[in-house]
Amino acid sequence: MHIRAANLADLSRCFHISGVFETDHVWQVDQRVEEDVITVTLRLVRLPRPLKASYPPWGEGLLDQWERGDCVLVAEDEHEILGYTVMSLQPDRELGWVDHLVVAAPARRHGVGTTLLRAAHEWGVQRGVRRIMLAVQSKNHPAVCFCRKHGLAFCGFNERYFANLDIALFFGGFLR
């Protein structure tokens, strides 16, 4: 497997990689608002049966980001794209925002996501990025585990972040 910058022909192949995942846990967000205190609790809840869910739809943004020169990388093995990542820069904040990190189901749990994240990290460092952020669905427990495994810390949420109105959990960390 090797990581490389995506070319135009890769984009439609990336677009067709299924982000469907299965989980038996979700993160439940409880928020209590009082006059002088707001309390937010995240609780890991075990589901009675596995949930099959899909990666949030995001339309034609991949081409726009590629044309803008954002980081669009693919993991490839024997001419097959195993996954991709997209990271946009916010230079005024020295921040790289990982907009997408998707690995094809047969390639999951084989280090593809880790390798893509490291490559995006290197790309960002070369451009002055000191921190990265990403958003994952609260029901995507495998993605939450991935973030935590890579030293990214929970740093917020949005109740209706994604196009399908799923809750986003934000994770971030400093690059070294």
JSON list of C-alpha atoms in Angstrom, two decimals:
[
{"chain": "A", "resi": 1, "resn": "MET", "atom": "CA", "xyz": [0.00, 0.00, 0.00]},
{"chain": "A", "resi": 2, "resn": "HIS", "atom": "CA", "xyz": [1.19, 3.51, -0.72]},
{"chain": "A", "resi": 3, "resn": "ILE", "atom": "CA", "xyz": [-0.25, 6.96, -0.14]},
{"chain": "A", "resi": 4, "resn": "ARG", "atom": "CA", "xyz": [-0.28, 9.54, -2.90]},
{"chain": "A", "resi": 5, "resn": "ALA", "atom": "CA", "xyz": [-1.99, 12.76, -3.89]},
{"chain": "A", "resi": 6, "resn": "ALA", "atom": "CA", "xyz": [-5.29, 12.08, -5.63]},
{"chain": "A", "resi": 7, "resn": "ASN", "atom": "CA", "xyz": [-5.62, 12.86, -9.31]},
{"chain": "A", "resi": 8, "resn": "LEU", "atom": "CA", "xyz": [-8.81, 13.82, -11.12]},
{"chain": "A", "resi": 9, "resn": "ALA", "atom": "CA", "xyz": [-9.54, 10.21, -12.15]},
{"chain": "A", "resi": 10, "resn": "ASP", "atom": "CA", "xyz": [-9.36, 9.11, -8.51]},
{"chain": "A", "resi": 11, "resn": "LEU", "atom": "CA", "xyz": [-12.13, 11.42, -7.34]},
{"chain": "A", "resi": 12, "resn": "SER", "atom": "CA", "xyz": [-15.08, 9.44, -8.70]},
{"chain": "A", "resi": 13, "resn": "ARG", "atom": "CA", "xyz": [-13.52, 6.24, -7.35]},
{"chain": "A", "resi": 14, "resn": "CYS", "atom": "CA", "xyz": [-13.26, 7.90, -3.93]},
{"chain": "A", "resi": 15, "resn": "PHE", "atom": "CA", "xyz": [-16.83, 9.14, -4.15]},
{"chain": "A", "resi": 16, "resn": "HIS", "atom": "CA", "xyz": [-18.03, 5.55, -4.61]},
{"chain": "A", "resi": 17, "resn": "ILE", "atom": "CA", "xyz": [-16.22, 4.10, -1.61]},
{"chain": "A", "resi": 18, "resn": "SER", "atom": "CA", "xyz": [-18.94, 3.14, 0.83]},
{"chain": "A", "resi": 19, "resn": "GLY", "atom": "CA", "xyz": [-18.72, 4.70, 4.25]},
{"chain": "A", "resi": 20, "resn": "VAL", "atom": "CA", "xyz": [-21.29, 2.29, 5.69]},
{"chain": "A", "resi": 21, "resn": "PHE", "atom": "CA", "xyz": [-20.23, 1.03, 9.11]},
{"chain": "A", "resi": 22, "resn": "GLU", "atom": "CA", "xyz": [-21.64, -1.22, 11.80]},
{"chain": "A", "resi": 23, "resn": "THR", "atom": "CA", "xyz": [-21.53, -0.55, 15.51]},
{"chain": "A", "resi": 24, "resn": "ASP", "atom": "CA", "xyz": [-22.99, -1.92, 18.70]},
{"chain": "A", "resi": 25, "resn": "HIS", "atom": "CA", "xyz": [-22.32, 1.29, 20.67]},
{"chain": "A", "resi": 26, "resn": "VAL", "atom": "CA", "xyz": [-23.27, 4.94, 20.22]},
{"chain": "A", "resi": 27, "resn": "TRP", "atom": "CA", "xyz": [-22.40, 8.09, 22.13]},
{"chain": "A", "resi": 28, "resn": "GLN", "atom": "CA", "xyz": [-25.46, 9.71, 23.67]},
{"chain": "A", "resi": 29, "resn": "VAL", "atom": "CA", "xyz": [-25.27, 13.46, 24.30]},
{"chain": "A", "resi": 30, "resn": "ASP", "atom": "CA", "xyz": [-27.23, 14.77, 27.28]},
{"chain": "A", "resi": 31, "resn": "GLN", "atom": "CA", "xyz": [-27.39, 18.52, 27.79]},
{"chain": "A", "resi": 32, "resn": "ARG", "atom": "CA", "xyz": [-28.89, 20.33, 30.76]},
{"chain": "A", "resi": 33, "resn": "VAL", "atom": "CA", "xyz": [-29.20, 24.12, 30.70]},
{"chain": "A", "resi": 34, "resn": "GLU", "atom": "CA", "xyz": [-29.84, 26.13, 33.83]},
{"chain": "A", "resi": 35, "resn": "GLU", "atom": "CA", "xyz": [-29.56, 29.84, 34.48]},
{"chain": "A", "resi": 36, "resn": "ASP", "atom": "CA", "xyz": [-25.90, 29.81, 35.46]},
{"chain": "A", "resi": 37, "resn": "VAL", "atom": "CA", "xyz": [-24.65, 26.42, 34.31]},
{"chain": "A", "resi": 38, "resn": "ILE", "atom": "CA", "xyz": [-24.70, 24.28, 31.19]},
{"chain": "A", "resi": 39, "resn": "THR", "atom": "CA", "xyz": [-23.90, 20.63, 31.71]},
{"chain": "A", "resi": 40, "resn": "VAL", "atom": "CA", "xyz": [-23.07, 18.31, 28.84]},
{"chain": "A", "resi": 41, "resn": "THR", "atom": "CA", "xyz": [-22.58, 14.60, 29.37]},
{"chain": "A", "resi": 42, "resn": "LEU", "atom": "CA", "xyz": [-21.43, 12.08, 26.78]},
{"chain": "A", "resi": 43, "resn": "ARG", "atom": "CA", "xyz": [-22.38, 8.54, 27.62]},
{"chain": "A", "resi": 44, "resn": "LEU", "atom": "CA", "xyz": [-21.41, 5.41, 25.75]},
{"chain": "A", "resi": 45, "resn": "VAL", "atom": "CA", "xyz": [-24.54, 3.31, 25.25]},
{"chain": "A", "resi": 46, "resn": "ARG", "atom": "CA", "xyz": [-24.56, -0.32, 24.19]},
{"chain": "A", "resi": 47, "resn": "LEU", "atom": "CA", "xyz": [-27.24, -1.03, 21.61]},
{"chain": "A", "resi": 48, "resn": "PRO", "atom": "CA", "xyz": [-29.50, -4.10, 21.86]},
{"chain": "A", "resi": 49, "resn": "ARG", "atom": "CA", "xyz": [-28.39, -5.15, 18.37]},
{"chain": "A", "resi": 50, "resn": "PRO", "atom": "CA", "xyz": [-25.77, -3.91, 15.89]},
{"chain": "A", "resi": 51, "resn": "LEU", "atom": "CA", "xyz": [-26.62, -0.72, 14.01]},
{"chain": "A", "resi": 52, "resn": "LYS", "atom": "CA", "xyz": [-25.68, -0.36, 10.36]},
{"chain": "A", "resi": 53, "resn": "ALA", "atom": "CA", "xyz": [-25.22, 3.31, 9.51]},
{"chain": "A", "resi": 54, "resn": "SER", "atom": "CA", "xyz": [-23.80, 5.31, 6.66]},
{"chain": "A", "resi": 55, "resn": "TYR", "atom": "CA", "xyz": [-21.22, 8.03, 6.40]},
{"chain": "A", "resi": 56, "resn": "PRO", "atom": "CA", "xyz": [-22.98, 11.39, 6.06]},
{"chain": "A", "resi": 57, "resn": "PRO", "atom": "CA", "xyz": [-23.64, 12.51, 2.48]},
{"chain": "A", "resi": 58, "resn": "TRP", "atom": "CA", "xyz": [-21.49, 15.39, 1.38]},
{"chain": "A", "resi": 59, "resn": "GLY", "atom": "CA", "xyz": [-22.19, 15.99, -2.29]},
{"chain": "A", "resi": 60, "resn": "GLU", "atom": "CA", "xyz": [-19.71, 17.29, -4.81]},
{"chain": "A", "resi": 61, "resn": "GLY", "atom": "CA", "xyz": [-17.33, 18.95, -2.34]},
{"chain": "A", "resi": 62, "resn": "LEU", "atom": "CA", "xyz": [-14.45, 16.59, -3.11]},
{"chain": "A", "resi": 63, "resn": "LEU", "atom": "CA", "xyz": [-13.87, 18.07, -6.57]},
{"chain": "A", "resi": 64, "resn": "ASP", "atom": "CA", "xyz": [-14.02, 21.61, -5.16]},
{"chain": "A", "resi": 65, "resn": "GLN", "atom": "CA", "xyz": [-11.46, 20.78, -2.49]},
{"chain": "A", "resi": 66, "resn": "TRP", "atom": "CA", "xyz": [-9.17, 19.06, -4.99]},
{"chain": "A", "resi": 67, "resn": "GLU", "atom": "CA", "xyz": [-9.36, 22.07, -7.34]},
{"chain": "A", "resi": 68, "resn": "ARG", "atom": "CA", "xyz": [-8.61, 24.42, -4.42]},
{"chain": "A", "resi": 69, "resn": "GLY", "atom": "CA", "xyz": [-5.44, 22.49, -3.65]},
{"chain": "A", "resi": 70, "resn": "ASP", "atom": "CA", "xyz": [-6.57, 21.07, -0.32]},
{"chain": "A", "resi": 71, "resn": "CYS", "atom": "CA", "xyz": [-4.96, 17.86, 0.87]},
{"chain": "A", "resi": 72, "resn": "VAL", "atom": "CA", "xyz": [-6.67, 15.01, -1.00]},
{"chain": "A", "resi": 73, "resn": "LEU", "atom": "CA", "xyz": [-4.77, 11.76, -0.52]},
{"chain": "A", "resi": 74, "resn": "VAL", "atom": "CA", "xyz": [-5.56, 8.20, -1.52]},
{"chain": "A", "resi": 75, "resn": "ALA", "atom": "CA", "xyz": [-4.32, 4.90, -0.16]},
{"chain": "A", "resi": 76, "resn": "GLU", "atom": "CA", "xyz": [-3.71, 2.57, -3.08]},
{"chain": "A", "resi": 77, "resn": "ASP", "atom": "CA", "xyz": [-2.71, -1.06, -3.36]},
{"chain": "A", "resi": 78, "resn": "GLU", "atom": "CA", "xyz": [-2.29, -2.75, -6.74]},
{"chain": "A", "resi": 79, "resn": "HIS", "atom": "CA", "xyz": [-4.28, 0.01, -8.51]},
{"chain": "A", "resi": 80, "resn": "GLU", "atom": "CA", "xyz": [-7.17, -0.30, -6.04]},
{"chain": "A", "resi": 81, "resn": "ILE", "atom": "CA", "xyz": [-8.08, 2.69, -3.89]},
{"chain": "A", "resi": 82, "resn": "LEU", "atom": "CA", "xyz": [-8.50, 1.45, -0.33]},
{"chain": "A", "resi": 83, "resn": "GLY", "atom": "CA", "xyz": [-9.39, 4.80, 1.20]},
{"chain": "A", "resi": 84, "resn": "TYR", "atom": "CA", "xyz": [-8.91, 8.53, 1.09]},
{"chain": "A", "resi": 85, "resn": "THR", "atom": "CA", "xyz": [-8.61, 11.57, 3.29]},
{"chain": "A", "resi": 86, "resn": "VAL", "atom": "CA", "xyz": [-9.32, 15.24, 2.68]},
{"chain": "A", "resi": 87, "resn": "MET", "atom": "CA", "xyz": [-7.90, 18.02, 4.83]},
{"chain": "A", "resi": 88, "resn": "SER", "atom": "CA", "xyz": [-8.51, 21.73, 4.38]},
{"chain": "A", "resi": 89, "resn": "LEU", "atom": "CA", "xyz": [-6.32, 24.44, 5.84]},
{"chain": "A", "resi": 90, "resn": "GLN", "atom": "CA", "xyz": [-7.25, 27.32, 8.08]},
{"chain": "A", "resi": 91, "resn": "PRO", "atom": "CA", "xyz": [-3.84, 29.04, 8.02]},
{"chain": "A", "resi": 92, "resn": "ASP", "atom": "CA", "xyz": [-4.88, 31.94, 10.28]},
{"chain": "A", "resi": 93, "resn": "ARG", "atom": "CA", "xyz": [-5.48, 29.34, 13.00]},
{"chain": "A", "resi": 94, "resn": "GLU", "atom": "CA", "xyz": [-2.58, 27.03, 12.02]},
{"chain": "A", "resi": 95, "resn": "LEU", "atom": "CA", "xyz": [-5.31, 24.39, 11.75]},
{"chain": "A", "resi": 96, "resn": "GLY", "atom": "CA", "xyz": [-5.89, 21.47, 9.44]},
{"chain": "A", "resi": 97, "resn": "TRP", "atom": "CA", "xyz": [-9.51, 20.32, 9.33]},
{"chain": "A", "resi": 98, "resn": "VAL", "atom": "CA", "xyz": [-9.84, 16.66, 8.36]},
{"chain": "A", "resi": 99, "resn": "ASP", "atom": "CA", "xyz": [-13.04, 16.86, 6.37]},
{"chain": "A", "resi": 100, "resn": "HIS", "atom": "CA", "xyz": [-13.10, 13.20, 5.35]},
{"chain": "A", "resi": 101, "resn": "LEU", "atom": "CA", "xyz": [-11.29, 10.01, 6.24]},
{"chain": "A", "resi": 102, "resn": "VAL", "atom": "CA", "xyz": [-12.96, 7.03, 4.58]},
{"chain": "A", "resi": 103, "resn": "VAL", "atom": "CA", "xyz": [-11.66, 3.48, 4.24]},
{"chain": "A", "resi": 104, "resn": "ALA", "atom": "CA", "xyz": [-13.35, 0.79, 2.15]},
{"chain": "A", "resi": 105, "resn": "ALA", "atom": "CA", "xyz": [-14.90, -1.90, 4.35]},
{"chain": "A", "resi": 106, "resn": "PRO", "atom": "CA", "xyz": [-12.58, -4.77, 3.27]},
{"chain": "A", "resi": 107, "resn": "ALA", "atom": "CA", "xyz": [-9.51, -2.63, 4.07]},
{"chain": "A", "resi": 108, "resn": "ARG", "atom": "CA", "xyz": [-10.61, -1.51, 7.54]},
{"chain": "A", "resi": 109, "resn": "ARG", "atom": "CA", "xyz": [-8.59, -2.49, 10.60]},
{"chain": "A", "resi": 110, "resn": "HIS", "atom": "CA", "xyz": [-5.45, -2.99, 8.50]},
{"chain": "A", "resi": 111, "resn": "GLY", "atom": "CA", "xyz": [-3.77, 0.37, 9.17]},
{"chain": "A", "resi": 112, "resn": "VAL", "atom": "CA", "xyz": [-5.11, 2.21, 6.12]},
{"chain": "A", "resi": 113, "resn": "GLY", "atom": "CA", "xyz": [-6.81, 4.96, 8.15]},
{"chain": "A", "resi": 114, "resn": "THR", "atom": "CA", "xyz": [-3.76, 5.37, 10.38]},
{"chain": "A", "resi": 115, "resn": "THR", "atom": "CA", "xyz": [-1.47, 5.67, 7.37]},
{"chain": "A", "resi": 116, "resn": "LEU", "atom": "CA", "xyz": [-3.77, 8.21, 5.71]},
{"chain": "A", "resi": 117, "resn": "LEU", "atom": "CA", "xyz": [-3.99, 10.27, 8.91]},
{"chain": "A", "resi": 118, "resn": "ARG", "atom": "CA", "xyz": [-0.19, 10.28, 9.26]},
{"chain": "A", "resi": 119, "resn": "ALA", "atom": "CA", "xyz": [0.23, 11.36, 5.64]},
{"chain": "A", "resi": 120, "resn": "ALA", "atom": "CA", "xyz": [-2.27, 14.20, 6.11]},
{"chain": "A", "resi": 121, "resn": "HIS", "atom": "CA", "xyz": [-0.40, 15.13, 9.28]},
{"chain": "A", "resi": 122, "resn": "GLU", "atom": "CA", "xyz": [2.89, 15.37, 7.34]},
{"chain": "A", "resi": 123, "resn": "TRP", "atom": "CA", "xyz": [1.22, 17.35, 4.55]},
{"chain": "A", "resi": 124, "resn": "GLY", "atom": "CA", "xyz": [-0.13, 19.79, 7.12]},
{"chain": "A", "resi": 125, "resn": "VAL", "atom": "CA", "xyz": [3.14, 20.21, 9.01]},
{"chain": "A", "resi": 126, "resn": "GLN", "atom": "CA", "xyz": [4.85, 21.14, 5.74]},
{"chain": "A", "resi": 127, "resn": "ARG", "atom": "CA", "xyz": [2.28, 23.95, 5.40]},
{"chain": "A", "resi": 128, "resn": "GLY", "atom": "CA", "xyz": [2.50, 25.33, 8.92]},
{"chain": "A", "resi": 129, "resn": "VAL", "atom": "CA", "xyz": [-0.34, 23.40, 10.52]},
{"chain": "A", "resi": 130, "resn": "ARG", "atom": "CA", "xyz": [0.09, 22.94, 14.27]},
{"chain": "A", "resi": 131, "resn": "ARG", "atom": "CA", "xyz": [-3.30, 21.41, 15.12]},
{"chain": "A", "resi": 132, "resn": "ILE", "atom": "CA", "xyz": [-5.84, 19.14, 13.46]},
{"chain": "A", "resi": 133, "resn": "MET", "atom": "CA", "xyz": [-9.56, 18.79, 14.02]},
{"chain": "A", "resi": 134, "resn": "LEU", "atom": "CA", "xyz": [-12.17, 16.39, 12.78]},
{"chain": "A", "resi": 135, "resn": "ALA", "atom": "CA", "xyz": [-15.84, 15.69, 13.27]},
{"chain": "A", "resi": 136, "resn": "VAL", "atom": "CA", "xyz": [-17.35, 12.23, 13.64]},
{"chain": "A", "resi": 137, "resn": "GLN", "atom": "CA", "xyz": [-20.95, 11.11, 14.02]},
{"chain": "A", "resi": 138, "resn": "SER", "atom": "CA", "xyz": [-21.92, 10.33, 17.60]},
{"chain": "A", "resi": 139, "resn": "LYS", "atom": "CA", "xyz": [-23.14, 6.94, 16.38]},
{"chain": "A", "resi": 140, "resn": "ASN", "atom": "CA", "xyz": [-19.80, 6.13, 14.70]},
{"chain": "A", "resi": 141, "resn": "HIS", "atom": "CA", "xyz": [-18.17, 4.48, 17.71]},
{"chain": "A", "resi": 142, "resn": "PRO", "atom": "CA", "xyz": [-15.40, 2.94, 15.56]},
{"chain": "A", "resi": 143, "resn": "ALA", "atom": "CA", "xyz": [-14.40, 6.46, 14.43]},
{"chain": "A", "resi": 144, "resn": "VAL", "atom": "CA", "xyz": [-14.46, 7.75, 18.02]},
{"chain": "A", "resi": 145, "resn": "CYS", "atom": "CA", "xyz": [-12.16, 4.87, 19.02]},
{"chain": "A", "resi": 146, "resn": "PHE", "atom": "CA", "xyz": [-9.88, 5.69, 16.08]},
{"chain": "A", "resi": 147, "resn": "CYS", "atom": "CA", "xyz": [-9.61, 9.34, 17.16]},
{"chain": "A", "resi": 148, "resn": "ARG", "atom": "CA", "xyz": [-8.85, 8.44, 20.76]},
{"chain": "A", "resi": 149, "resn": "LYS", "atom": "CA", "xyz": [-6.32, 5.80, 19.72]},
{"chain": "A", "resi": 150, "resn": "HIS", "atom": "CA", "xyz": [-4.44, 8.49, 17.79]},
{"chain": "A", "resi": 151, "resn": "GLY", "atom": "CA", "xyz": [-4.30, 10.91, 20.70]},
{"chain": "A", "resi": 152, "resn": "LEU", "atom": "CA", "xyz": [-7.07, 13.22, 19.56]},
{"chain": "A", "resi": 153, "resn": "ALA", "atom": "CA", "xyz": [-9.12, 14.66, 22.41]},
{"chain": "A", "resi": 154, "resn": "PHE", "atom": "CA", "xyz": [-12.84, 15.33, 22.50]},
{"chain": "A", "resi": 155, "resn": "CYS", "atom": "CA", "xyz": [-13.29, 19.10, 22.27]},
{"chain": "A", "resi": 156, "resn": "GLY", "atom": "CA", "xyz": [-16.96, 19.77, 21.54]},
{"chain": "A", "resi": 157, "resn": "PHE", "atom": "CA", "xyz": [-20.10, 18.79, 19.70]},
{"chain": "A", "resi": 158, "resn": "ASN", "atom": "CA", "xyz": [-22.83, 20.13, 17.42]},
{"chain": "A", "resi": 159, "resn": "GLU", "atom": "CA", "xyz": [-26.33, 18.67, 17.56]},
{"chain": "A", "resi": 160, "resn": "ARG", "atom": "CA", "xyz": [-27.11, 19.10, 13.84]},
{"chain": "A", "resi": 161, "resn": "TYR", "atom": "CA", "xyz": [-23.73, 19.35, 12.12]},
{"chain": "A", "resi": 162, "resn": "PHE", "atom": "CA", "xyz": [-23.99, 16.93, 9.22]},
{"chain": "A", "resi": 163, "resn": "ALA", "atom": "CA", "xyz": [-26.26, 17.27, 6.17]},
{"chain": "A", "resi": 164, "resn": "ASN", "atom": "CA", "xyz": [-28.40, 14.41, 7.53]},
{"chain": "A", "resi": 165, "resn": "LEU", "atom": "CA", "xyz": [-28.61, 16.29, 10.89]},
{"chain": "A", "resi": 166, "resn": "ASP", "atom": "CA", "xyz": [-26.53, 13.74, 12.79]},
{"chain": "A", "resi": 167, "resn": "ILE", "atom": "CA", "xyz": [-24.72, 14.91, 15.92]},
{"chain": "A", "resi": 168, "resn": "ALA", "atom": "CA", "xyz": [-21.03, 15.65, 15.43]},
{"chain": "A", "resi": 169, "resn": "LEU", "atom": "CA", "xyz": [-18.41, 15.01, 18.07]},
{"chain": "A", "resi": 170, "resn": "PHE", "atom": "CA", "xyz": [-15.29, 17.11, 17.52]},
{"chain": "A", "resi": 171, "resn": "PHE", "atom": "CA", "xyz": [-11.81, 15.78, 18.20]},
{"chain": "A", "resi": 172, "resn": "GLY", "atom": "CA", "xyz": [-8.57, 17.68, 17.97]},
{"chain": "A", "resi": 173, "resn": "GLY", "atom": "CA", "xyz": [-4.91, 17.54, 18.75]},
{"chain": "A", "resi": 174, "resn": "PHE", "atom": "CA", "xyz": [-1.55, 19.18, 18.27]},
{"chain": "A", "resi": 175, "resn": "LEU", "atom": "CA", "xyz": [0.86, 18.01, 15.60]},
{"chain": "A", "resi": 176, "resn": "ARG", "atom": "CA", "xyz": [4.48, 17.36, 16.47]}
]
